[in-house]
Amino acid sequence: MRELEEKIRKDGTVIGTDILKVNNFLNHQLDVELFQKMGAEWYRLFEKDNVNKILTIESSGIALATIAATYFHCPVVFAKKNRGSNLPEDVYFATVTSFTHQNTYQAIVSKDYLSPSDRILLIDDFLARGAALKGLISIVREAQATIVGAGIAIEKSFQPGRKSIEEEGIRIESLARIQSMNEKEITFLS
Ligand code: G4P
């Protein structure tokens, strides 16, 4: 998506060679009009897939998923991150170890909000190594719901997330795919 790529070039900051800071429009301050265009694009890509629920994970996925849901006219469920040792009752959960954040948590979703008849679109802000997305996939599978695909804002294509998610048979639609980056230049896959 050209507009997102331009925004990343204009407002993103590359740290080293593998972290992109986008606090200015995605992870702290939110560019809501850009989010609306992103939601419209995911809708164009998935409109024939009878999505009836969007699943994301706190925190940055929530705003993107919420705006996307206004196009799909469906509810959003977000997985909560549980860092304590006790699990709440009646939840689906997956243990996620984030390489980027160097932490481990359990992603949890109440059993009340997923059912086998659901057709789920996964939404998240970044696809890096794909740990968070894999957690969501395992939760949806445990609930025996259907995953129609994953809508990602920014994919770091030089990291292994896409490959490992595609190996699970999941369709991925990333709105910006970064082939490589450094402090001077960001190159996108077309
Ligand atoms: P990984 O950590 O194992 O590489 O995989 P994953 O693809 O699951 O990414 C984990 C978290 O790290 C995600 O945050 C993702 O948004 C964030 N992340 C990964 N790479 C980058 C990056 O280059 N820039 C930024 N800004 N974030 C990145 P999350 O768990 O969804 O948490 P939250 O940040 O939304 O609270």
mmCIF file with all atom_site columns, C-alpha atoms and ligand atoms in Angstrom:
data_model
loop_
_atom_site.group_PDB
_atom_site.id
_atom_site.type_symbol
_atom_site.label_atom_id
_atom_site.label_alt_id
_atom_site.label_comp_id
_atom_site.label_asym_id
_atom_site.label_entity_id
_atom_site.label_seq_id
_atom_site.pdbx_PDB_ins_code
_atom_site.Cartn_x
_atom_site.Cartn_y
_atom_site.Cartn_z
_atom_site.occupancy
_atom_site.B_iso_or_equiv
_atom_site.pdbx_formal_charge
_atom_site.auth_seq_id
_atom_site.auth_comp_id
_atom_site.auth_asym_id
_atom_site.auth_atom_id
_atom_site.pdbx_PDB_model_num
ATOM   1   C CA  . MET A 1 1   ? 0.000   0.000   0.000  1.00 0.00 ? 1   MET A CA  1
ATOM   2   C CA  . ARG A 1 2   ? 1.777   3.046   -1.325 1.00 0.00 ? 2   ARG A CA  1
ATOM   3   C CA  . GLU A 1 3   ? 0.523   5.502   1.292  1.00 0.00 ? 3   GLU A CA  1
ATOM   4   C CA  . LEU A 1 4   ? 1.682   3.326   4.184  1.00 0.00 ? 4   LEU A CA  1
ATOM   5   C CA  . GLU A 1 5   ? 5.091   2.867   2.565  1.00 0.00 ? 5   GLU A CA  1
ATOM   6   C CA  . GLU A 1 6   ? 5.439   6.633   2.156  1.00 0.00 ? 6   GLU A CA  1
ATOM   7   C CA  . LYS A 1 7   ? 4.462   7.170   5.788  1.00 0.00 ? 7   LYS A CA  1
ATOM   8   C CA  . ILE A 1 8   ? 7.052   4.625   6.944  1.00 0.00 ? 8   ILE A CA  1
ATOM   9   C CA  . ARG A 1 9   ? 9.739   6.362   4.865  1.00 0.00 ? 9   ARG A CA  1
ATOM   10  C CA  . LYS A 1 10  ? 8.735   9.785   6.162  1.00 0.00 ? 10  LYS A CA  1
ATOM   11  C CA  . ASP A 1 11  ? 8.090   9.063   9.847  1.00 0.00 ? 11  ASP A CA  1
ATOM   12  C CA  . GLY A 1 12  ? 9.733   5.712   10.625 1.00 0.00 ? 12  GLY A CA  1
ATOM   13  C CA  . THR A 1 13  ? 13.111  5.436   12.335 1.00 0.00 ? 13  THR A CA  1
ATOM   14  C CA  . VAL A 1 14  ? 15.292  2.399   11.814 1.00 0.00 ? 14  VAL A CA  1
ATOM   15  C CA  . ILE A 1 15  ? 17.241  1.198   14.819 1.00 0.00 ? 15  ILE A CA  1
ATOM   16  C CA  . GLY A 1 16  ? 20.218  -0.893  13.713 1.00 0.00 ? 16  GLY A CA  1
ATOM   17  C CA  . THR A 1 17  ? 19.088  -3.148  10.874 1.00 0.00 ? 17  THR A CA  1
ATOM   18  C CA  . ASP A 1 18  ? 16.013  -4.849  12.257 1.00 0.00 ? 18  ASP A CA  1
ATOM   19  C CA  . ILE A 1 19  ? 13.846  -2.592  14.426 1.00 0.00 ? 19  ILE A CA  1
ATOM   20  C CA  . LEU A 1 20  ? 11.566  0.017   12.892 1.00 0.00 ? 20  LEU A CA  1
ATOM   21  C CA  . LYS A 1 21  ? 10.162  2.611   15.265 1.00 0.00 ? 21  LYS A CA  1
ATOM   22  C CA  . VAL A 1 22  ? 6.797   3.936   14.164 1.00 0.00 ? 22  VAL A CA  1
ATOM   23  C CA  . ASN A 1 23  ? 5.546   5.493   17.384 1.00 0.00 ? 23  ASN A CA  1
ATOM   24  C CA  . ASN A 1 24  ? 4.598   8.596   15.459 1.00 0.00 ? 24  ASN A CA  1
ATOM   25  C CA  . PHE A 1 25  ? 1.655   6.943   13.656 1.00 0.00 ? 25  PHE A CA  1
ATOM   26  C CA  . LEU A 1 26  ? 1.220   3.308   14.719 1.00 0.00 ? 26  LEU A CA  1
ATOM   27  C CA  . ASN A 1 27  ? 2.536   2.358   18.160 1.00 0.00 ? 27  ASN A CA  1
ATOM   28  C CA  . HIS A 1 28  ? 1.928   5.435   20.295 1.00 0.00 ? 28  HIS A CA  1
ATOM   29  C CA  . GLN A 1 29  ? 0.339   8.324   18.384 1.00 0.00 ? 29  GLN A CA  1
ATOM   30  C CA  . LEU A 1 30  ? -2.199  6.890   15.928 1.00 0.00 ? 30  LEU A CA  1
ATOM   31  C CA  . ASP A 1 31  ? -2.858  8.179   12.405 1.00 0.00 ? 31  ASP A CA  1
ATOM   32  C CA  . VAL A 1 32  ? -6.547  7.363   12.316 1.00 0.00 ? 32  VAL A CA  1
ATOM   33  C CA  . GLU A 1 33  ? -7.140  8.467   8.735  1.00 0.00 ? 33  GLU A CA  1
ATOM   34  C CA  . LEU A 1 34  ? -4.321  6.220   7.560  1.00 0.00 ? 34  LEU A CA  1
ATOM   35  C CA  . PHE A 1 35  ? -5.821  3.395   9.646  1.00 0.00 ? 35  PHE A CA  1
ATOM   36  C CA  . GLN A 1 36  ? -9.134  3.913   7.826  1.00 0.00 ? 36  GLN A CA  1
ATOM   37  C CA  . LYS A 1 37  ? -7.412  3.479   4.485  1.00 0.00 ? 37  LYS A CA  1
ATOM   38  C CA  . MET A 1 38  ? -5.677  0.362   5.789  1.00 0.00 ? 38  MET A CA  1
ATOM   39  C CA  . GLY A 1 39  ? -8.982  -1.028  7.028  1.00 0.00 ? 39  GLY A CA  1
ATOM   40  C CA  . ALA A 1 40  ? -10.537 -0.382  3.622  1.00 0.00 ? 40  ALA A CA  1
ATOM   41  C CA  . GLU A 1 41  ? -7.669  -2.197  1.936  1.00 0.00 ? 41  GLU A CA  1
ATOM   42  C CA  . TRP A 1 42  ? -7.985  -5.271  4.172  1.00 0.00 ? 42  TRP A CA  1
ATOM   43  C CA  . TYR A 1 43  ? -11.708 -5.222  3.445  1.00 0.00 ? 43  TYR A CA  1
ATOM   44  C CA  . ARG A 1 44  ? -11.028 -5.174  -0.292 1.00 0.00 ? 44  ARG A CA  1
ATOM   45  C CA  . LEU A 1 45  ? -8.685  -8.143  0.114  1.00 0.00 ? 45  LEU A CA  1
ATOM   46  C CA  . PHE A 1 46  ? -10.918 -10.245 2.382  1.00 0.00 ? 46  PHE A CA  1
ATOM   47  C CA  . GLU A 1 47  ? -14.454 -9.100  1.548  1.00 0.00 ? 47  GLU A CA  1
ATOM   48  C CA  . LYS A 1 48  ? -15.430 -12.388 -0.106 1.00 0.00 ? 48  LYS A CA  1
ATOM   49  C CA  . ASP A 1 49  ? -14.296 -14.488 2.864  1.00 0.00 ? 49  ASP A CA  1
ATOM   50  C CA  . ASN A 1 50  ? -17.346 -14.037 5.089  1.00 0.00 ? 50  ASN A CA  1
ATOM   51  C CA  . VAL A 1 51  ? -15.336 -12.736 8.030  1.00 0.00 ? 51  VAL A CA  1
ATOM   52  C CA  . ASN A 1 52  ? -17.549 -12.557 11.122 1.00 0.00 ? 52  ASN A CA  1
ATOM   53  C CA  . LYS A 1 53  ? -14.895 -11.746 13.734 1.00 0.00 ? 53  LYS A CA  1
ATOM   54  C CA  . ILE A 1 54  ? -11.497 -10.078 13.912 1.00 0.00 ? 54  ILE A CA  1
ATOM   55  C CA  . LEU A 1 55  ? -8.923  -11.351 16.400 1.00 0.00 ? 55  LEU A CA  1
ATOM   56  C CA  . THR A 1 56  ? -5.879  -9.364  17.452 1.00 0.00 ? 56  THR A CA  1
ATOM   57  C CA  . ILE A 1 57  ? -3.558  -9.075  20.444 1.00 0.00 ? 57  ILE A CA  1
ATOM   58  C CA  . GLU A 1 58  ? -3.026  -6.194  22.818 1.00 0.00 ? 58  GLU A CA  1
ATOM   59  C CA  . SER A 1 59  ? -1.885  -3.544  22.561 1.00 0.00 ? 59  SER A CA  1
ATOM   60  C CA  . SER A 1 60  ? -1.098  -2.020  19.185 1.00 0.00 ? 60  SER A CA  1
ATOM   61  C CA  . GLY A 1 61  ? -3.266  -4.438  17.208 1.00 0.00 ? 61  GLY A CA  1
ATOM   62  C CA  . ILE A 1 62  ? -6.424  -3.234  18.913 1.00 0.00 ? 62  ILE A CA  1
ATOM   63  C CA  . ALA A 1 63  ? -6.770  0.137   17.207 1.00 0.00 ? 63  ALA A CA  1
ATOM   64  C CA  . LEU A 1 64  ? -6.057  -1.296  13.749 1.00 0.00 ? 64  LEU A CA  1
ATOM   65  C CA  . ALA A 1 65  ? -8.483  -4.158  14.282 1.00 0.00 ? 65  ALA A CA  1
ATOM   66  C CA  . THR A 1 66  ? -11.181 -1.816  15.558 1.00 0.00 ? 66  THR A CA  1
ATOM   67  C CA  . ILE A 1 67  ? -11.060 0.411   12.510 1.00 0.00 ? 67  ILE A CA  1
ATOM   68  C CA  . ALA A 1 68  ? -10.908 -2.594  10.167 1.00 0.00 ? 68  ALA A CA  1
ATOM   69  C CA  . ALA A 1 69  ? -14.020 -3.975  11.891 1.00 0.00 ? 69  ALA A CA  1
ATOM   70  C CA  . THR A 1 70  ? -16.031 -0.932  10.867 1.00 0.00 ? 70  THR A CA  1
ATOM   71  C CA  . TYR A 1 71  ? -15.654 -2.169  7.257  1.00 0.00 ? 71  TYR A CA  1
ATOM   72  C CA  . PHE A 1 72  ? -16.396 -5.816  8.030  1.00 0.00 ? 72  PHE A CA  1
ATOM   73  C CA  . HIS A 1 73  ? -19.254 -4.896  10.415 1.00 0.00 ? 73  HIS A CA  1
ATOM   74  C CA  . CYS A 1 74  ? -18.095 -7.462  12.922 1.00 0.00 ? 74  CYS A CA  1
ATOM   75  C CA  . PRO A 1 75  ? -16.819 -7.540  16.502 1.00 0.00 ? 75  PRO A CA  1
ATOM   76  C CA  . VAL A 1 76  ? -13.169 -7.466  17.531 1.00 0.00 ? 76  VAL A CA  1
ATOM   77  C CA  . VAL A 1 77  ? -11.733 -9.828  20.119 1.00 0.00 ? 77  VAL A CA  1
ATOM   78  C CA  . PHE A 1 78  ? -8.281  -9.138  21.471 1.00 0.00 ? 78  PHE A CA  1
ATOM   79  C CA  . ALA A 1 79  ? -6.056  -11.644 23.192 1.00 0.00 ? 79  ALA A CA  1
ATOM   80  C CA  . LYS A 1 80  ? -4.848  -10.376 26.540 1.00 0.00 ? 80  LYS A CA  1
ATOM   81  C CA  . LYS A 1 81  ? -1.274  -10.836 27.667 1.00 0.00 ? 81  LYS A CA  1
ATOM   82  C CA  . ASN A 1 82  ? -1.077  -12.704 30.956 1.00 0.00 ? 82  ASN A CA  1
ATOM   83  C CA  . ARG A 1 83  ? 2.266   -12.483 32.702 1.00 0.00 ? 83  ARG A CA  1
ATOM   84  C CA  . GLY A 1 84  ? 1.287   -13.945 36.059 1.00 0.00 ? 84  GLY A CA  1
ATOM   85  C CA  . SER A 1 85  ? 1.610   -17.580 36.988 1.00 0.00 ? 85  SER A CA  1
ATOM   86  C CA  . ASN A 1 86  ? -2.137  -18.156 37.407 1.00 0.00 ? 86  ASN A CA  1
ATOM   87  C CA  . LEU A 1 87  ? -4.360  -18.585 34.383 1.00 0.00 ? 87  LEU A CA  1
ATOM   88  C CA  . PRO A 1 88  ? -7.931  -17.348 34.552 1.00 0.00 ? 88  PRO A CA  1
ATOM   89  C CA  . GLU A 1 89  ? -10.581 -20.035 34.108 1.00 0.00 ? 89  GLU A CA  1
ATOM   90  C CA  . ASP A 1 90  ? -12.308 -20.895 30.843 1.00 0.00 ? 90  ASP A CA  1
ATOM   91  C CA  . VAL A 1 91  ? -9.736  -19.426 28.483 1.00 0.00 ? 91  VAL A CA  1
ATOM   92  C CA  . TYR A 1 92  ? -7.904  -20.592 25.425 1.00 0.00 ? 92  TYR A CA  1
ATOM   93  C CA  . PHE A 1 93  ? -4.239  -19.744 25.784 1.00 0.00 ? 93  PHE A CA  1
ATOM   94  C CA  . ALA A 1 94  ? -0.899  -19.950 24.010 1.00 0.00 ? 94  ALA A CA  1
ATOM   95  C CA  . THR A 1 95  ? 2.561   -19.282 25.370 1.00 0.00 ? 95  THR A CA  1
ATOM   96  C CA  . VAL A 1 96  ? 4.362   -16.663 23.275 1.00 0.00 ? 96  VAL A CA  1
ATOM   97  C CA  . THR A 1 97  ? 8.045   -15.856 23.460 1.00 0.00 ? 97  THR A CA  1
ATOM   98  C CA  . SER A 1 98  ? 8.827   -12.585 21.711 1.00 0.00 ? 98  SER A CA  1
ATOM   99  C CA  . PHE A 1 99  ? 12.346  -12.328 20.411 1.00 0.00 ? 99  PHE A CA  1
ATOM   100 C CA  . THR A 1 100 ? 11.859  -8.613  19.767 1.00 0.00 ? 100 THR A CA  1
ATOM   101 C CA  . HIS A 1 101 ? 10.700  -7.796  23.279 1.00 0.00 ? 101 HIS A CA  1
ATOM   102 C CA  . GLN A 1 102 ? 12.748  -10.569 24.923 1.00 0.00 ? 102 GLN A CA  1
ATOM   103 C CA  . ASN A 1 103 ? 9.820   -11.734 27.014 1.00 0.00 ? 103 ASN A CA  1
ATOM   104 C CA  . THR A 1 104 ? 7.380   -14.598 27.441 1.00 0.00 ? 104 THR A CA  1
ATOM   105 C CA  . TYR A 1 105 ? 3.681   -14.308 28.197 1.00 0.00 ? 105 TYR A CA  1
ATOM   106 C CA  . GLN A 1 106 ? 0.489   -16.237 27.744 1.00 0.00 ? 106 GLN A CA  1
ATOM   107 C CA  . ALA A 1 107 ? -1.949  -14.890 25.153 1.00 0.00 ? 107 ALA A CA  1
ATOM   108 C CA  . ILE A 1 108 ? -5.420  -15.625 26.502 1.00 0.00 ? 108 ILE A CA  1
ATOM   109 C CA  . VAL A 1 109 ? -8.916  -15.412 25.030 1.00 0.00 ? 109 VAL A CA  1
ATOM   110 C CA  . SER A 1 110 ? -12.095 -16.244 26.916 1.00 0.00 ? 110 SER A CA  1
ATOM   111 C CA  . LYS A 1 111 ? -13.896 -19.312 25.593 1.00 0.00 ? 111 LYS A CA  1
ATOM   112 C CA  . ASP A 1 112 ? -17.030 -17.133 25.482 1.00 0.00 ? 112 ASP A CA  1
ATOM   113 C CA  . TYR A 1 113 ? -15.750 -15.199 22.468 1.00 0.00 ? 113 TYR A CA  1
ATOM   114 C CA  . LEU A 1 114 ? -14.638 -17.882 20.007 1.00 0.00 ? 114 LEU A CA  1
ATOM   115 C CA  . SER A 1 115 ? -16.773 -20.657 18.563 1.00 0.00 ? 115 SER A CA  1
ATOM   116 C CA  . PRO A 1 116 ? -16.466 -23.269 15.801 1.00 0.00 ? 116 PRO A CA  1
ATOM   117 C CA  . SER A 1 117 ? -18.789 -21.292 13.513 1.00 0.00 ? 117 SER A CA  1
ATOM   118 C CA  . ASP A 1 118 ? -16.483 -18.250 13.541 1.00 0.00 ? 118 ASP A CA  1
ATOM   119 C CA  . ARG A 1 119 ? -14.605 -17.152 10.430 1.00 0.00 ? 119 ARG A CA  1
ATOM   120 C CA  . ILE A 1 120 ? -11.705 -15.191 11.817 1.00 0.00 ? 120 ILE A CA  1
ATOM   121 C CA  . LEU A 1 121 ? -9.487  -12.530 10.305 1.00 0.00 ? 121 LEU A CA  1
ATOM   122 C CA  . LEU A 1 122 ? -6.296  -12.030 12.320 1.00 0.00 ? 122 LEU A CA  1
ATOM   123 C CA  . ILE A 1 123 ? -4.933  -8.471  12.405 1.00 0.00 ? 123 ILE A CA  1
ATOM   124 C CA  . ASP A 1 124 ? -1.634  -7.238  13.832 1.00 0.00 ? 124 ASP A CA  1
ATOM   125 C CA  . ASP A 1 125 ? 0.686   -4.291  13.455 1.00 0.00 ? 125 ASP A CA  1
ATOM   126 C CA  . PHE A 1 126 ? 3.987   -6.119  12.773 1.00 0.00 ? 126 PHE A CA  1
ATOM   127 C CA  . LEU A 1 127 ? 5.042   -9.462  11.413 1.00 0.00 ? 127 LEU A CA  1
ATOM   128 C CA  . ALA A 1 128 ? 8.612   -10.149 12.540 1.00 0.00 ? 128 ALA A CA  1
ATOM   129 C CA  . ARG A 1 129 ? 9.330   -13.747 13.543 1.00 0.00 ? 129 ARG A CA  1
ATOM   130 C CA  . GLY A 1 130 ? 5.624   -14.369 13.876 1.00 0.00 ? 130 GLY A CA  1
ATOM   131 C CA  . ALA A 1 131 ? 5.547   -15.509 17.500 1.00 0.00 ? 131 ALA A CA  1
ATOM   132 C CA  . ALA A 1 132 ? 2.439   -13.517 18.446 1.00 0.00 ? 132 ALA A CA  1
ATOM   133 C CA  . LEU A 1 133 ? 0.563   -14.557 15.292 1.00 0.00 ? 133 LEU A CA  1
ATOM   134 C CA  . LYS A 1 134 ? 1.401   -18.200 15.871 1.00 0.00 ? 134 LYS A CA  1
ATOM   135 C CA  . GLY A 1 135 ? -0.069  -17.924 19.342 1.00 0.00 ? 135 GLY A CA  1
ATOM   136 C CA  . LEU A 1 136 ? -3.303  -16.509 17.914 1.00 0.00 ? 136 LEU A CA  1
ATOM   137 C CA  . ILE A 1 137 ? -3.437  -19.270 15.299 1.00 0.00 ? 137 ILE A CA  1
ATOM   138 C CA  . SER A 1 138 ? -3.131  -21.978 17.924 1.00 0.00 ? 138 SER A CA  1
ATOM   139 C CA  . ILE A 1 139 ? -5.896  -20.370 20.003 1.00 0.00 ? 139 ILE A CA  1
ATOM   140 C CA  . VAL A 1 140 ? -8.274  -20.218 17.012 1.00 0.00 ? 140 VAL A CA  1
ATOM   141 C CA  . ARG A 1 141 ? -7.487  -23.824 16.128 1.00 0.00 ? 141 ARG A CA  1
ATOM   142 C CA  . GLU A 1 142 ? -8.179  -24.960 19.656 1.00 0.00 ? 142 GLU A CA  1
ATOM   143 C CA  . ALA A 1 143 ? -11.560 -23.233 19.408 1.00 0.00 ? 143 ALA A CA  1
ATOM   144 C CA  . GLN A 1 144 ? -12.105 -25.099 16.095 1.00 0.00 ? 144 GLN A CA  1
ATOM   145 C CA  . ALA A 1 145 ? -12.918 -21.838 14.336 1.00 0.00 ? 145 ALA A CA  1
ATOM   146 C CA  . THR A 1 146 ? -11.793 -21.051 10.774 1.00 0.00 ? 146 THR A CA  1
ATOM   147 C CA  . ILE A 1 147 ? -8.909  -18.666 10.005 1.00 0.00 ? 147 ILE A CA  1
ATOM   148 C CA  . VAL A 1 148 ? -9.525  -16.843 6.723  1.00 0.00 ? 148 VAL A CA  1
ATOM   149 C CA  . GLY A 1 149 ? -6.146  -15.121 6.841  1.00 0.00 ? 149 GLY A CA  1
ATOM   150 C CA  . ALA A 1 150 ? -3.947  -12.550 8.509  1.00 0.00 ? 150 ALA A CA  1
ATOM   151 C CA  . GLY A 1 151 ? -3.926  -8.824  7.771  1.00 0.00 ? 151 GLY A CA  1
ATOM   152 C CA  . ILE A 1 152 ? -0.604  -7.292  8.773  1.00 0.00 ? 152 ILE A CA  1
ATOM   153 C CA  . ALA A 1 153 ? 0.318   -3.613  8.666  1.00 0.00 ? 153 ALA A CA  1
ATOM   154 C CA  . ILE A 1 154 ? 4.114   -3.897  8.398  1.00 0.00 ? 154 ILE A CA  1
ATOM   155 C CA  . GLU A 1 155 ? 5.915   -7.099  7.486  1.00 0.00 ? 155 GLU A CA  1
ATOM   156 C CA  . LYS A 1 156 ? 9.658   -7.315  7.913  1.00 0.00 ? 156 LYS A CA  1
ATOM   157 C CA  . SER A 1 157 ? 10.125  -9.717  5.033  1.00 0.00 ? 157 SER A CA  1
ATOM   158 C CA  . PHE A 1 158 ? 13.777  -10.296 5.875  1.00 0.00 ? 158 PHE A CA  1
ATOM   159 C CA  . GLN A 1 159 ? 12.674  -12.031 9.084  1.00 0.00 ? 159 GLN A CA  1
ATOM   160 C CA  . PRO A 1 160 ? 11.158  -15.528 9.066  1.00 0.00 ? 160 PRO A CA  1
ATOM   161 C CA  . GLY A 1 161 ? 7.579   -14.749 10.189 1.00 0.00 ? 161 GLY A CA  1
ATOM   162 C CA  . ARG A 1 162 ? 5.861   -15.015 6.798  1.00 0.00 ? 162 ARG A CA  1
ATOM   163 C CA  . LYS A 1 163 ? 7.465   -18.329 5.959  1.00 0.00 ? 163 LYS A CA  1
ATOM   164 C CA  . SER A 1 164 ? 6.544   -19.941 9.248  1.00 0.00 ? 164 SER A CA  1
ATOM   165 C CA  . ILE A 1 165 ? 2.936   -18.689 9.098  1.00 0.00 ? 165 ILE A CA  1
ATOM   166 C CA  . GLU A 1 166 ? 2.499   -19.741 5.462  1.00 0.00 ? 166 GLU A CA  1
ATOM   167 C CA  . GLU A 1 167 ? 3.743   -23.182 6.449  1.00 0.00 ? 167 GLU A CA  1
ATOM   168 C CA  . GLU A 1 168 ? 0.675   -23.324 8.684  1.00 0.00 ? 168 GLU A CA  1
ATOM   169 C CA  . GLY A 1 169 ? -1.437  -22.813 5.546  1.00 0.00 ? 169 GLY A CA  1
ATOM   170 C CA  . ILE A 1 170 ? -2.467  -19.266 6.450  1.00 0.00 ? 170 ILE A CA  1
ATOM   171 C CA  . ARG A 1 171 ? -2.934  -16.537 3.841  1.00 0.00 ? 171 ARG A CA  1
ATOM   172 C CA  . ILE A 1 172 ? -1.064  -13.332 4.742  1.00 0.00 ? 172 ILE A CA  1
ATOM   173 C CA  . GLU A 1 173 ? -1.873  -9.889  3.384  1.00 0.00 ? 173 GLU A CA  1
ATOM   174 C CA  . SER A 1 174 ? 0.714   -7.343  4.527  1.00 0.00 ? 174 SER A CA  1
ATOM   175 C CA  . LEU A 1 175 ? 0.148   -3.732  3.542  1.00 0.00 ? 175 LEU A CA  1
ATOM   176 C CA  . ALA A 1 176 ? 3.852   -2.857  3.568  1.00 0.00 ? 176 ALA A CA  1
ATOM   177 C CA  . ARG A 1 177 ? 6.585   -5.443  3.060  1.00 0.00 ? 177 ARG A CA  1
ATOM   178 C CA  . ILE A 1 178 ? 10.071  -4.335  4.006  1.00 0.00 ? 178 ILE A CA  1
ATOM   179 C CA  . GLN A 1 179 ? 12.746  -6.149  2.045  1.00 0.00 ? 179 GLN A CA  1
ATOM   180 C CA  . SER A 1 180 ? 15.638  -4.489  3.841  1.00 0.00 ? 180 SER A CA  1
ATOM   181 C CA  . MET A 1 181 ? 16.341  -1.434  5.930  1.00 0.00 ? 181 MET A CA  1
ATOM   182 C CA  . ASN A 1 182 ? 19.089  0.542   7.553  1.00 0.00 ? 182 ASN A CA  1
ATOM   183 C CA  . GLU A 1 183 ? 19.394  4.008   9.037  1.00 0.00 ? 183 GLU A CA  1
ATOM   184 C CA  . LYS A 1 184 ? 19.587  5.603   5.570  1.00 0.00 ? 184 LYS A CA  1
ATOM   185 C CA  . GLU A 1 185 ? 17.221  3.586   3.424  1.00 0.00 ? 185 GLU A CA  1
ATOM   186 C CA  . ILE A 1 186 ? 14.130  1.370   3.551  1.00 0.00 ? 186 ILE A CA  1
ATOM   187 C CA  . THR A 1 187 ? 13.410  -0.892  0.571  1.00 0.00 ? 187 THR A CA  1
ATOM   188 C CA  . PHE A 1 188 ? 9.959   -2.414  0.042  1.00 0.00 ? 188 PHE A CA  1
ATOM   189 C CA  . LEU A 1 189 ? 8.942   -5.523  -1.855 1.00 0.00 ? 189 LEU A CA  1
ATOM   190 C CA  . SER A 1 190 ? 6.394   -4.617  -4.499 1.00 0.00 ? 190 SER A CA  1
HETATM 191 P P1  . G4P B 2 .   ? 9.086   -11.811 17.480 1.00 0.00 ? 1   G4P B P1  1
HETATM 192 O O1  . G4P B 2 .   ? 9.082   -10.846 18.627 1.00 0.00 ? 1   G4P B O1  1
HETATM 193 O O2  . G4P B 2 .   ? 9.237   -13.200 17.910 1.00 0.00 ? 1   G4P B O2  1
HETATM 194 O O3  . G4P B 2 .   ? 10.068  -11.412 16.423 1.00 0.00 ? 1   G4P B O3  1
HETATM 195 O O4  . G4P B 2 .   ? 7.745   -11.846 16.749 1.00 0.00 ? 1   G4P B O4  1
HETATM 196 P P2  . G4P B 2 .   ? 6.433   -11.072 16.509 1.00 0.00 ? 1   G4P B P2  1
HETATM 197 O O5  . G4P B 2 .   ? 6.285   -11.037 15.032 1.00 0.00 ? 1   G4P B O5  1
HETATM 198 O O6  . G4P B 2 .   ? 5.425   -11.836 17.260 1.00 0.00 ? 1   G4P B O6  1
HETATM 199 O O7  . G4P B 2 .   ? 6.545   -9.631  17.141 1.00 0.00 ? 1   G4P B O7  1
HETATM 200 C C1  . G4P B 2 .   ? 6.411   -9.493  18.523 1.00 0.00 ? 1   G4P B C1  1
HETATM 201 C C2  . G4P B 2 .   ? 6.136   -8.078  18.964 1.00 0.00 ? 1   G4P B C2  1
HETATM 202 O O8  . G4P B 2 .   ? 7.203   -7.217  18.554 1.00 0.00 ? 1   G4P B O8  1
HETATM 203 C C3  . G4P B 2 .   ? 4.901   -7.481  18.430 1.00 0.00 ? 1   G4P B C3  1
HETATM 204 O O9  . G4P B 2 .   ? 4.388   -6.606  19.425 1.00 0.00 ? 1   G4P B O9  1
HETATM 205 C C4  . G4P B 2 .   ? 5.383   -6.666  17.261 1.00 0.00 ? 1   G4P B C4  1
HETATM 206 O O10 . G4P B 2 .   ? 4.488   -5.626  17.002 1.00 0.00 ? 1   G4P B O10 1
HETATM 207 C C5  . G4P B 2 .   ? 6.678   -6.144  17.785 1.00 0.00 ? 1   G4P B C5  1
HETATM 208 N N1  . G4P B 2 .   ? 7.670   -5.837  16.759 1.00 0.00 ? 1   G4P B N1  1
HETATM 209 C C6  . G4P B 2 .   ? 8.430   -6.715  16.079 1.00 0.00 ? 1   G4P B C6  1
HETATM 210 N N2  . G4P B 2 .   ? 9.290   -6.075  15.295 1.00 0.00 ? 1   G4P B N2  1
HETATM 211 C C7  . G4P B 2 .   ? 9.036   -4.754  15.463 1.00 0.00 ? 1   G4P B C7  1
HETATM 212 C C8  . G4P B 2 .   ? 9.624   -3.579  14.881 1.00 0.00 ? 1   G4P B C8  1
HETATM 213 O O11 . G4P B 2 .   ? 10.547  -3.601  14.052 1.00 0.00 ? 1   G4P B O11 1
HETATM 214 N N3  . G4P B 2 .   ? 9.112   -2.401  15.298 1.00 0.00 ? 1   G4P B N3  1
HETATM 215 C C9  . G4P B 2 .   ? 8.105   -2.307  16.203 1.00 0.00 ? 1   G4P B C9  1
HETATM 216 N N4  . G4P B 2 .   ? 7.664   -1.071  16.521 1.00 0.00 ? 1   G4P B N4  1
HETATM 217 N N5  . G4P B 2 .   ? 7.540   -3.406  16.781 1.00 0.00 ? 1   G4P B N5  1
HETATM 218 C C10 . G4P B 2 .   ? 8.014   -4.607  16.398 1.00 0.00 ? 1   G4P B C10 1
HETATM 219 P P3  . G4P B 2 .   ? 3.128   -7.022  20.229 1.00 0.00 ? 1   G4P B P3  1
HETATM 220 O O12 . G4P B 2 .   ? 3.392   -8.280  21.002 1.00 0.00 ? 1   G4P B O12 1
HETATM 221 O O13 . G4P B 2 .   ? 1.963   -7.090  19.312 1.00 0.00 ? 1   G4P B O13 1
HETATM 222 O O14 . G4P B 2 .   ? 2.988   -5.950  21.315 1.00 0.00 ? 1   G4P B O14 1
HETATM 223 P P4  . G4P B 2 .   ? 2.648   -4.417  21.249 1.00 0.00 ? 1   G4P B P4  1
HETATM 224 O O15 . G4P B 2 .   ? 3.927   -3.753  20.870 1.00 0.00 ? 1   G4P B O15 1
HETATM 225 O O16 . G4P B 2 .   ? 1.581   -4.265  20.236 1.00 0.00 ? 1   G4P B O16 1
HETATM 226 O O17 . G4P B 2 .   ? 2.197   -4.123  22.613 1.00 0.00 ? 1   G4P B O17 1
#
